[in-house]
Tab-separated table of C-alpha atoms in Angstrom:
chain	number	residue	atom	x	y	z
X	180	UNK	CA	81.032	-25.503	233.723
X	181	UNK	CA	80.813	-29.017	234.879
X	182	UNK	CA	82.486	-31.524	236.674
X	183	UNK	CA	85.188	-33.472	234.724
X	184	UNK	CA	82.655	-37.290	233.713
X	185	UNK	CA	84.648	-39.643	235.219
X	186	UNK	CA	84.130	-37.405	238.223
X	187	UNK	CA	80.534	-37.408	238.036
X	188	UNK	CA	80.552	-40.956	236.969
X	189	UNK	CA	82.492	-42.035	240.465
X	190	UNK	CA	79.726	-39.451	242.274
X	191	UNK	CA	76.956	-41.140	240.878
X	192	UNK	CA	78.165	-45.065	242.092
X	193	UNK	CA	78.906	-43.690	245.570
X	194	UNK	CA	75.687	-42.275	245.653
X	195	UNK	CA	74.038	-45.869	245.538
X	196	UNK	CA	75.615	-47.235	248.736
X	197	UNK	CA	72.527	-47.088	251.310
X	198	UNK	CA	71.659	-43.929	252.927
X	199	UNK	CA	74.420	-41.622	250.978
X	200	UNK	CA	73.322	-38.681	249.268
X	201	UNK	CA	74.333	-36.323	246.282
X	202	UNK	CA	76.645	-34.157	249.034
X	203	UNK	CA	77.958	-37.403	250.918
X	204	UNK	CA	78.965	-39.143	247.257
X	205	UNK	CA	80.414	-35.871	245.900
X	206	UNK	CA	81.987	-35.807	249.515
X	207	UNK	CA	83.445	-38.997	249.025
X	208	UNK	CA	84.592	-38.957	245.561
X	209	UNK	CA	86.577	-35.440	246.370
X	210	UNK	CA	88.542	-37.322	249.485
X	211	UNK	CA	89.294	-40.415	247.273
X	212	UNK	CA	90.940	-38.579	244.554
X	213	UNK	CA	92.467	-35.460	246.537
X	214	UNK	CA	93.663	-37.141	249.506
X	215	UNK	CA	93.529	-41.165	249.162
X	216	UNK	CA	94.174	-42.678	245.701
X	217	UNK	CA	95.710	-45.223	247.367
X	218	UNK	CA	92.252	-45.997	248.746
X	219	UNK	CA	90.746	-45.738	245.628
X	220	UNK	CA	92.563	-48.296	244.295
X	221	UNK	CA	92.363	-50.436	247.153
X	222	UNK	CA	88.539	-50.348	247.045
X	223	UNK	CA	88.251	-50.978	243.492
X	224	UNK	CA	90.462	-54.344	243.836
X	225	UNK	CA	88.330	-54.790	246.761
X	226	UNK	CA	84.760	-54.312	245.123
X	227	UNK	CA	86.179	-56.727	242.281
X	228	UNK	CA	87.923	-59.542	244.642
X	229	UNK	CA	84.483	-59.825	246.526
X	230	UNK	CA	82.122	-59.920	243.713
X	231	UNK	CA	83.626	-62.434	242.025
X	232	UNK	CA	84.936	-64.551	245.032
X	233	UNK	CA	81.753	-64.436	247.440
X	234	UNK	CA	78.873	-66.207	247.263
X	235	UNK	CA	76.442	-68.019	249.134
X	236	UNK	CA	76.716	-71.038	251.382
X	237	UNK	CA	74.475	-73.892	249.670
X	238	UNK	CA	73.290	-75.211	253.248
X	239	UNK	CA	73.250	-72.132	255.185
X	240	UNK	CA	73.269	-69.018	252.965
X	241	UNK	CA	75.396	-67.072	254.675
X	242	UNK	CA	78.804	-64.939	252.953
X	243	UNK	CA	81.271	-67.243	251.988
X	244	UNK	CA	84.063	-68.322	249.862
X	245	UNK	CA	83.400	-71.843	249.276
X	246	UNK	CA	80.553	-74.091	247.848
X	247	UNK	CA	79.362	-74.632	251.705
X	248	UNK	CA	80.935	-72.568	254.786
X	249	UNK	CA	83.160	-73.237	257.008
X	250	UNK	CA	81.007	-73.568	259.810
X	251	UNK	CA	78.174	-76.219	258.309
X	252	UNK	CA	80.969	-77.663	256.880
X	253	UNK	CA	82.411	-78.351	260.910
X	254	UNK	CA	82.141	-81.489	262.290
X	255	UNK	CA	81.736	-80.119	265.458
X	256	UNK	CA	78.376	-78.738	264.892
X	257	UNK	CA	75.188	-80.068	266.433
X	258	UNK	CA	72.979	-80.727	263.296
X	259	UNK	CA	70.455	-80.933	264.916
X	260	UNK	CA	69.816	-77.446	266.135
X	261	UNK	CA	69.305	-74.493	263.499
X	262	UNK	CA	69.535	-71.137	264.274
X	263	UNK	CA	67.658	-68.727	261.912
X	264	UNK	CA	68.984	-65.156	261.626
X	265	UNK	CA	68.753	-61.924	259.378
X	266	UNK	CA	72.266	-61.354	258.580
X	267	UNK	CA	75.934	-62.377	258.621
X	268	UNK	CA	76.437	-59.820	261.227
X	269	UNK	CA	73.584	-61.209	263.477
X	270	UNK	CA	74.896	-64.814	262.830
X	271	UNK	CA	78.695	-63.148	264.119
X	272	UNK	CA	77.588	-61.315	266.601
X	273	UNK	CA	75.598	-64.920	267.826
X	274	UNK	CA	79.246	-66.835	267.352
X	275	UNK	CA	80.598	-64.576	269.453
X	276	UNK	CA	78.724	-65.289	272.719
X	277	UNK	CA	80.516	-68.635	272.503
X	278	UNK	CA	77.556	-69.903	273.957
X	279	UNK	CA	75.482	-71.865	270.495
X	280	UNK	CA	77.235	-74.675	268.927
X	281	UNK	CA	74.532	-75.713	266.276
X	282	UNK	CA	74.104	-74.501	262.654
X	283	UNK	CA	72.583	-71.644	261.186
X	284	UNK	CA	70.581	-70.017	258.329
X	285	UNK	CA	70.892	-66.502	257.010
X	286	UNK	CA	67.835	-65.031	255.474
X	287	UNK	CA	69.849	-61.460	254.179
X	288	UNK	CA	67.062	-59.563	254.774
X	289	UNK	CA	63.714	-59.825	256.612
X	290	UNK	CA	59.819	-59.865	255.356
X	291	UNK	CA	58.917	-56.318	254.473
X	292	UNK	CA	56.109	-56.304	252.365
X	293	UNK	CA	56.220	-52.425	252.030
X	294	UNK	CA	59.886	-52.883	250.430
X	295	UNK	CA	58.583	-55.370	248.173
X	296	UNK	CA	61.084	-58.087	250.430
X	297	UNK	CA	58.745	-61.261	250.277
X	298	UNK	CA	58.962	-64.801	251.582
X	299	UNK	CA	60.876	-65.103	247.856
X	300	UNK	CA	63.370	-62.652	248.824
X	301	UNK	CA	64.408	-64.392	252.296
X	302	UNK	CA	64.801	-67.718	250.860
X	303	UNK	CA	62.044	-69.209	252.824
X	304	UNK	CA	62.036	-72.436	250.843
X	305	UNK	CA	65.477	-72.944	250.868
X	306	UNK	CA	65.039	-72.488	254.666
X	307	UNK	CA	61.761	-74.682	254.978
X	308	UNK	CA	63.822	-77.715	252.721
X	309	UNK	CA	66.896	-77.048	254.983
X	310	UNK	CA	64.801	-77.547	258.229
X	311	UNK	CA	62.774	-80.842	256.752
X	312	UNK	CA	66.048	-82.533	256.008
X	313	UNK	CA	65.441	-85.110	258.731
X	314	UNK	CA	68.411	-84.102	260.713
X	315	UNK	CA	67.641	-81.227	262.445
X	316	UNK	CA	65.140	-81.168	265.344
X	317	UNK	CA	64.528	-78.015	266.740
X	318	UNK	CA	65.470	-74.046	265.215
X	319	UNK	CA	65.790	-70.919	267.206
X	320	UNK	CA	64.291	-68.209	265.779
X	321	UNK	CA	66.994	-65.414	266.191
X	322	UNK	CA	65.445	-62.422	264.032
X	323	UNK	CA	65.610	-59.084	265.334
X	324	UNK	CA	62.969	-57.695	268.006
X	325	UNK	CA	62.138	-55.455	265.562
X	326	UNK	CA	58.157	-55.302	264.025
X	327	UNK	CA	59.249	-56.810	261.055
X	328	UNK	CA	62.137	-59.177	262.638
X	329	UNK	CA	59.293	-60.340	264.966
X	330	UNK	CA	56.760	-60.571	261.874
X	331	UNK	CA	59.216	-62.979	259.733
X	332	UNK	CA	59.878	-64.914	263.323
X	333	UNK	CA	56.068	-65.635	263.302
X	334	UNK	CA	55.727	-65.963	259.766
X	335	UNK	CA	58.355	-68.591	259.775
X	336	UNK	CA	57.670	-70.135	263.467
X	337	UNK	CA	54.231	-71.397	262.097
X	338	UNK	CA	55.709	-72.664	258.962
X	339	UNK	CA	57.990	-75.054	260.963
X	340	UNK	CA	55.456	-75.803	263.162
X	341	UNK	CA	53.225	-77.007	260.744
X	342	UNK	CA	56.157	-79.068	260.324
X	343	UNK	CA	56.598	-81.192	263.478
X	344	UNK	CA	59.478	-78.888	264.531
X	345	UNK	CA	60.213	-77.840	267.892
X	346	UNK	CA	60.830	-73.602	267.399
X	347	UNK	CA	61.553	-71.432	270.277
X	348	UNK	CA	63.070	-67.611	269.929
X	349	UNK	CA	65.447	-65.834	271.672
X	350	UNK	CA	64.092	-64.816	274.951
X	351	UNK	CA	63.089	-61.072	275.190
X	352	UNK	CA	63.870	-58.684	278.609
X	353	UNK	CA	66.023	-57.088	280.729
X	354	UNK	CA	69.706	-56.573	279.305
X	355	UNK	CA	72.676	-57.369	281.278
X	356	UNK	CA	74.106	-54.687	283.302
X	357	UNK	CA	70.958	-51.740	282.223
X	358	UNK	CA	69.398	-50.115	284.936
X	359	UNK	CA	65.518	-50.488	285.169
X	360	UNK	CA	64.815	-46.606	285.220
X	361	UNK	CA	66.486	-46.449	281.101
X	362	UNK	CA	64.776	-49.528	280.124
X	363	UNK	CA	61.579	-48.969	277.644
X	364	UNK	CA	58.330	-50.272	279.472
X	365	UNK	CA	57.853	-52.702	276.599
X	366	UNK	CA	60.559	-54.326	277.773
X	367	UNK	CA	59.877	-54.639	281.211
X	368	UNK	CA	56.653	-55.886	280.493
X	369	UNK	CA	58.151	-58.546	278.718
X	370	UNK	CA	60.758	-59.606	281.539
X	371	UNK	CA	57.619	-59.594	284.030
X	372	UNK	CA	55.401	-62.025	281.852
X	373	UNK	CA	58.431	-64.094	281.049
X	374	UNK	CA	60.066	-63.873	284.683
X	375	UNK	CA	61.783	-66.891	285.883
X	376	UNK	CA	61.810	-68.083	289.844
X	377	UNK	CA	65.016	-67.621	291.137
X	378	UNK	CA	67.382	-70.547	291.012
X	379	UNK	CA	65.826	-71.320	287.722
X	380	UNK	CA	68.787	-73.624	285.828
X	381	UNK	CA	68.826	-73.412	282.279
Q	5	UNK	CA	83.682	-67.943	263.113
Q	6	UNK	CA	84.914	-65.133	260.633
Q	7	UNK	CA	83.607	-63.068	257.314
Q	8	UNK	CA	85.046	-64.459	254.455
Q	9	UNK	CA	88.191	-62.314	253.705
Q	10	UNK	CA	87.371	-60.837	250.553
Q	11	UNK	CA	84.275	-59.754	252.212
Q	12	UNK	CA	87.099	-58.533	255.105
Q	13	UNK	CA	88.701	-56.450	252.774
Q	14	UNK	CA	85.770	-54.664	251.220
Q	15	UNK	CA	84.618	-53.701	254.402
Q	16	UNK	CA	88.095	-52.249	255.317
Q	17	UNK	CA	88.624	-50.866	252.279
Q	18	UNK	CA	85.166	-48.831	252.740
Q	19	UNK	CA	85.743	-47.588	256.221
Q	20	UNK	CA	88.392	-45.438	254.994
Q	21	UNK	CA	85.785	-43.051	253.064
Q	22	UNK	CA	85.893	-39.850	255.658
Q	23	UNK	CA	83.045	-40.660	258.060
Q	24	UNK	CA	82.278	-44.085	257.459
Q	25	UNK	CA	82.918	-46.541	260.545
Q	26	UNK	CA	82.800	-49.904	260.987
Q	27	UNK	CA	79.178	-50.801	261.063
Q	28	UNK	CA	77.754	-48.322	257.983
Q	29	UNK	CA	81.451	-50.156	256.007
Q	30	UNK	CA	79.789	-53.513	256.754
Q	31	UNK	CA	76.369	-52.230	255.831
Q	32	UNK	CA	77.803	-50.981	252.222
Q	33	UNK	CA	79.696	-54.351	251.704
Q	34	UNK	CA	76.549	-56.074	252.839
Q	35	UNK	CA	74.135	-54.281	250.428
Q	36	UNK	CA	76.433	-54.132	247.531
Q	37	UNK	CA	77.115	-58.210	247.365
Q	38	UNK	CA	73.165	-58.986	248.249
Q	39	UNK	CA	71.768	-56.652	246.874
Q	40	UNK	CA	73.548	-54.792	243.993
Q	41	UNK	CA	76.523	-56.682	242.187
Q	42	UNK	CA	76.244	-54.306	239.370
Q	43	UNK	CA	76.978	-51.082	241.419
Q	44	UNK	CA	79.973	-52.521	243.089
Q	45	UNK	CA	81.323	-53.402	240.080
Q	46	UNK	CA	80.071	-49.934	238.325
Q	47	UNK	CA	81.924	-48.606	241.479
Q	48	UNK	CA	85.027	-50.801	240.955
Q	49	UNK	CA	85.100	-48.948	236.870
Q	50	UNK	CA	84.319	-45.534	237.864
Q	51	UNK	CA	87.188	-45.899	240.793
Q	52	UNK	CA	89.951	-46.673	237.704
Q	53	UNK	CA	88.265	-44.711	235.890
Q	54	UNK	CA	88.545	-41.295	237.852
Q	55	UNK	CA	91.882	-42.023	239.417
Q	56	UNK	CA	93.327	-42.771	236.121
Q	57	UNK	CA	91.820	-39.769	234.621
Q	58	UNK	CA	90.938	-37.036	236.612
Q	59	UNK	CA	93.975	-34.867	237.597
Q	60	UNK	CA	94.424	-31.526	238.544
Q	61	UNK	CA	94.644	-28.186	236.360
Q	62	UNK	CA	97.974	-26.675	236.083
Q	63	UNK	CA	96.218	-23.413	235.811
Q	64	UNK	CA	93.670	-23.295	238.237
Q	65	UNK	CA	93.937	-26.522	240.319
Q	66	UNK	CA	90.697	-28.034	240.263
Q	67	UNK	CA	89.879	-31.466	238.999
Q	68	UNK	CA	89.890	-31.918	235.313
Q	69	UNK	CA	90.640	-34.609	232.353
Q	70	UNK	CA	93.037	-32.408	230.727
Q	71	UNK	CA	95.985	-30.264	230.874
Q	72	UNK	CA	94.172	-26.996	231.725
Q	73	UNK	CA	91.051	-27.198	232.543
Q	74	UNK	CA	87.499	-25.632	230.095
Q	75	UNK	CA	87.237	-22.670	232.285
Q	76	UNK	CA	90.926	-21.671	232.358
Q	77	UNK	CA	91.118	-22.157	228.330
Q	78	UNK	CA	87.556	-20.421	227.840
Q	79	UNK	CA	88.701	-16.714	225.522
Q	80	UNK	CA	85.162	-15.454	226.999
Q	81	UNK	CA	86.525	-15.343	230.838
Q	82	UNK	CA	88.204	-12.406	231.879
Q	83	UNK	CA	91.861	-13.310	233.357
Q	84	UNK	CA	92.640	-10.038	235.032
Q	85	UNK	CA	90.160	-11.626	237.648
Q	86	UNK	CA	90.768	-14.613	240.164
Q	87	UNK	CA	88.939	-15.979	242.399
Q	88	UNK	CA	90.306	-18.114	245.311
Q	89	UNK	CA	87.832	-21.215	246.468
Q	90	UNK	CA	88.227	-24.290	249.006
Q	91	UNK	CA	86.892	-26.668	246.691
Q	92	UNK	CA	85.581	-27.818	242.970
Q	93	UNK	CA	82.295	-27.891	244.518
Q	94	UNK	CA	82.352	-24.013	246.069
Q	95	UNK	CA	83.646	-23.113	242.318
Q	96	UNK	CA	80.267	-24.927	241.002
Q	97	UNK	CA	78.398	-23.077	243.129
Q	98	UNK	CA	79.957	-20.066	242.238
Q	99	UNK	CA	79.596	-20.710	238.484
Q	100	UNK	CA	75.380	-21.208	238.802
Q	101	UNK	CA	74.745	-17.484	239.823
Q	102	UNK	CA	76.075	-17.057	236.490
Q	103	UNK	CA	77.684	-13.586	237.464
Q	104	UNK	CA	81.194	-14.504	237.544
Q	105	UNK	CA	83.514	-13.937	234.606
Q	106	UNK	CA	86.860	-14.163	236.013
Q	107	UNK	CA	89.319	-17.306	236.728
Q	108	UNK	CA	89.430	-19.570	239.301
Q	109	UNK	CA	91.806	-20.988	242.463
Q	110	UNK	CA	90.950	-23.764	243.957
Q	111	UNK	CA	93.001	-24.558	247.262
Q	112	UNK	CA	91.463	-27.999	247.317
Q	113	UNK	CA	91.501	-27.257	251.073
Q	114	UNK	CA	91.446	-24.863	253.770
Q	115	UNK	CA	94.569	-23.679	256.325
Q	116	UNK	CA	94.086	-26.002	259.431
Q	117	UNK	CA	96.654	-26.377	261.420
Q	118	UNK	CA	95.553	-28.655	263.937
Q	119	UNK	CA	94.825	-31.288	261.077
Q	120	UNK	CA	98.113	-30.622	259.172
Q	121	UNK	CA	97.142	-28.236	256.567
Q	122	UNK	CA	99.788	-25.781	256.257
Q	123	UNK	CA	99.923	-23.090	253.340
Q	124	UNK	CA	102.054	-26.447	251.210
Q	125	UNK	CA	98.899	-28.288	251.402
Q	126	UNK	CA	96.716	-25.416	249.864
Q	127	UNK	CA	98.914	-25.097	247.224
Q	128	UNK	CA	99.858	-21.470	248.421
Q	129	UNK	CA	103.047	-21.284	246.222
Q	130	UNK	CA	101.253	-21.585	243.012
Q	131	UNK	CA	98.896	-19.854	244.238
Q	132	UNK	CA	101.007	-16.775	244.410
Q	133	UNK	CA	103.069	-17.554	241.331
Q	134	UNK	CA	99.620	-17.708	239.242
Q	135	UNK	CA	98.266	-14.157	240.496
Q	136	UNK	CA	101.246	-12.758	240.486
Q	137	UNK	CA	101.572	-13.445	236.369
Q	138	UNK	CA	101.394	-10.383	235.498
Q	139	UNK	CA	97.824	-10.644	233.799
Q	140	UNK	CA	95.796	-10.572	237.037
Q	141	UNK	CA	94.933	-7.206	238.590
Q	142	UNK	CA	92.349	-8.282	241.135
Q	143	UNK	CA	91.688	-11.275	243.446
Q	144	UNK	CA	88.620	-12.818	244.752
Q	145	UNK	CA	88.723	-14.232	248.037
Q	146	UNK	CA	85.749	-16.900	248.162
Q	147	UNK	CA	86.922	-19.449	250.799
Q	148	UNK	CA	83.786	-20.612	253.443
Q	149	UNK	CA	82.944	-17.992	255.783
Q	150	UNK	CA	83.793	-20.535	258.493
Q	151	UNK	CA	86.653	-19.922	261.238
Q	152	UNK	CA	89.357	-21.924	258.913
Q	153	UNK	CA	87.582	-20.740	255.747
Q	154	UNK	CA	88.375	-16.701	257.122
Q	155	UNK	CA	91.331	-17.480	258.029
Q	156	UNK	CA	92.611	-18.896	254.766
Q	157	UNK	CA	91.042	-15.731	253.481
Q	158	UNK	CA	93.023	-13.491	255.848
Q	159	UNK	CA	96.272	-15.254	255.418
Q	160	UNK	CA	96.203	-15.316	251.546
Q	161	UNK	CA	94.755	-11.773	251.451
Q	162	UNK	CA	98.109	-10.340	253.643
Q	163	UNK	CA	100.087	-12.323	251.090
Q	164	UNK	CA	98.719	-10.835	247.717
Q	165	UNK	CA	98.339	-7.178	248.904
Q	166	UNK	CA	101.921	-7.105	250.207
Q	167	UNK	CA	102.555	-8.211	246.051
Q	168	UNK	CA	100.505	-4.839	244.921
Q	169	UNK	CA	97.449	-6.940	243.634
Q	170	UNK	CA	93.417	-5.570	244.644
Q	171	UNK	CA	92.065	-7.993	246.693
Q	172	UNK	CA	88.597	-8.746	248.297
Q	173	UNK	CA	85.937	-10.634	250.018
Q	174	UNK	CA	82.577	-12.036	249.231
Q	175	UNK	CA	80.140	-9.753	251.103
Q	176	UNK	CA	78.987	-11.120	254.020
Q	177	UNK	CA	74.819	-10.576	255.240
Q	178	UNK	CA	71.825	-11.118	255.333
Q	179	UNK	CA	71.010	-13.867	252.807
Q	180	UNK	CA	68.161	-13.519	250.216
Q	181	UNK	CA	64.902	-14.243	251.722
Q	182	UNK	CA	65.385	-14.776	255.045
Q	183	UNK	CA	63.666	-13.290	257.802
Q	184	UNK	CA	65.556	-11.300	260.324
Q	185	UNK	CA	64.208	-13.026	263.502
Q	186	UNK	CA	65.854	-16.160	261.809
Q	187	UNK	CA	68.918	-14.865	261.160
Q	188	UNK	CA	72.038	-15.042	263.184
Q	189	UNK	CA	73.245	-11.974	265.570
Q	190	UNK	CA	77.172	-11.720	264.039
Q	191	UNK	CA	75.433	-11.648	260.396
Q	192	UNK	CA	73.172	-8.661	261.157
Q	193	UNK	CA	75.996	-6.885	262.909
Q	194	UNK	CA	78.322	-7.820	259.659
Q	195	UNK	CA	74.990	-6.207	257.493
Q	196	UNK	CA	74.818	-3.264	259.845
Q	197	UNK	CA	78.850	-2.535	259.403
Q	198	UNK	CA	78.232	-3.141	256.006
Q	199	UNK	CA	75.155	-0.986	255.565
Q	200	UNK	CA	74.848	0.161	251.891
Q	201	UNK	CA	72.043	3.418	251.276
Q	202	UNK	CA	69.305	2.698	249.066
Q	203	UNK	CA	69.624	3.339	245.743
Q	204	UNK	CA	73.274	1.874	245.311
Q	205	UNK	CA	74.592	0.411	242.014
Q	206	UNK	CA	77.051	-2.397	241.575
C-alpha cells in the first residue's frame, strides 16, 4: 500500500521549505487536504502571484514589485547614506525604528563559505558599484552580530574603505530595558569598551 | 515601508499550515523566492494537483485518487476484519509489519471535544454503517494510545459491541527492544495485567 502520488508529490514540495522534515511535510499535506482546501488553494495562487510578480530592486535589491522600490525610488531619502543589511526583514525591522531616513542594500543572505554563500552570492559587486556611484558618502554596516553577519560586515567594511568611504556599524551593547544579571558577558564587555560619558549627544 | 503584497500574501497564505507562525511563514516565502523558484512553483502544481485529485474512499475513508481505494478493492484482504485508525499515516504504519490482512477505517481524526471534534467529525456514522454491513465479524481498534486516541477507542468500542460485532485493542507493552529501566511505569503495569505465560501461540 502506498500513498495516493499526488499525495506524495505535495509531501515531497513541502518537505523543501527550510527546516521541515518527512513527518512535518506529510503533517502538512494531511491538514491542507483534510481540513483547509481552501488554504490550499490560496497558497498555490499565492506561490504563483509571487513568483512571477516579485523581483529584485535594481538599486537596492531588496523584494519588490517594480523595476526599483518604492523606497530608493522616494524623494525623501538621503542618498547619501546607505545602509547595508542581510534581509528584507532586517531592512523592515530597521524602517520601523523610524529613526534612518537614508537608502539601503539587501544582500539576501550573508558570507558563509561553509554553505558555499560567497561574495557572488551576496551581490557584493552590485553593492561595491552601488556605493561608488558618487552620491553616497558614508554606509552603515547593519549585518547581524552574528560570526558570520560580523565576518561579511568586515569583509565588506574594508572593501569600502579601500574606497574612500566613510563605514561605521551599528553600535553593539546593552539592550533597552534588559537587566545586567541576563545579559551574556560578551555583551557587556562590549558596552564597557564602547561606553559613552554621560550627557554624550548623538 | 512595506513587503511587496504578493510577497504579503505568500507569507499569509503559509502561516496557516498548523504550526507555522509568522516568522518561520516569512522564512519559507523568503527562501522559496531567493532561493528556490522552482519548488514554489513545484509546490504551486502539486497543491492543484492533490486538491483536485486526492479525495476520500467511500469504503474506507482514507485519501485516495479513486472511487474506492487499492486496499478496499484488493480480493486478497480479508473483509470480515476492520480495523479503525486516526490517520492515513497510522494505516501505513500498520501496513509495513506486513501482518495485517483485514480492511481499514480511517477516522481522519480523533474525538476531541475541546477542539470541536465530535463523533460527526470522525465520520462515526459511516463508520457504523460500514461494520455493521453484514460482512464484518470483527473490529480492530488501532487509534493512538494517547488520552484522545483511548478515548476514541472506548467510545467507538461501546458503540460496535452494543451492534453484536467482536471488537478489540492493539495490545499495549513493553515495546520490542527496550530496556525496562527505560520504559515507562503505566506500560509495565499494562504488561504485568497483561502478562501472557511462556510458551503462548498467537
Amino acid at each position: 500500500m502506498k500513498a495516493p502520488a499526488p499525495l506524495e508529490a505535495l509531501t515531497a514540495a513541502l518537505k523543501r521549505l527550510p527546516g521541515v522534515g518527512a513527518k512535518s511535510a506529510q503533517r502538512f499535506a494531511y491538514h491542507l487536504l483534510q481540513h483547509d482546501r481552501e488554504g490550499a488553494a490560496l497558497l498555490a495562487r499565492a506561490l504563483n502571484e509571487a513568483t512571477q510578480r516579485v523581483r529584485h530592486c535594481q538599486r537596492c535589491n531588496t523584494f519588490t514589485e517594480f523595476e526599483v522600490c518604492e523606497t530608493c525610488s522616494s524623494p525623501r531619502r538621503d542618498p547619501a547614506l546607505l545602509c547595508v543589511v542581510e534581509t528584507p526583514a532586517d531592512q523592515l525591522t530597521i524602517e520601523q525604528t523610524l529613526s534612518y531616513t537614508g537608502l539601503y542594500f539587501v544582500l539576501m543572505g550573508r558570507l558563509s563559505p561553509l554553505d558555499g554563500i560567497g561574495p557572488k552570492q551576496i551581490g557584493l559587486e552590485r553593492l561595491l558599484a552601488r556605493a561608488g556611484d558618487g552620491v553616497v558618502r558614508e554606509v552603515i554596516l547593519a549585518t547581524n552580530f552574528t560570526q558570520e553577519g560580523e565576518a561579511t560586515a568586515h569583509y565588506i567594511g574594508e572593501l569600502l574603505r579601500a574606497r574612500g568611504l566613510k563605514v561605521s556599524r551599528l553600535a553593539r551593547g546593552v539592550p533597552v530595558g534588559s537587566e545586567l544579571e541576563y545579559v551574556d558577558p560578551s555583551t557587556i564587555a562590549q558596552a564597557l569598551r564602547d561606553q559613552r560619558s554621560v550627557g554624550d549627544r548623538d
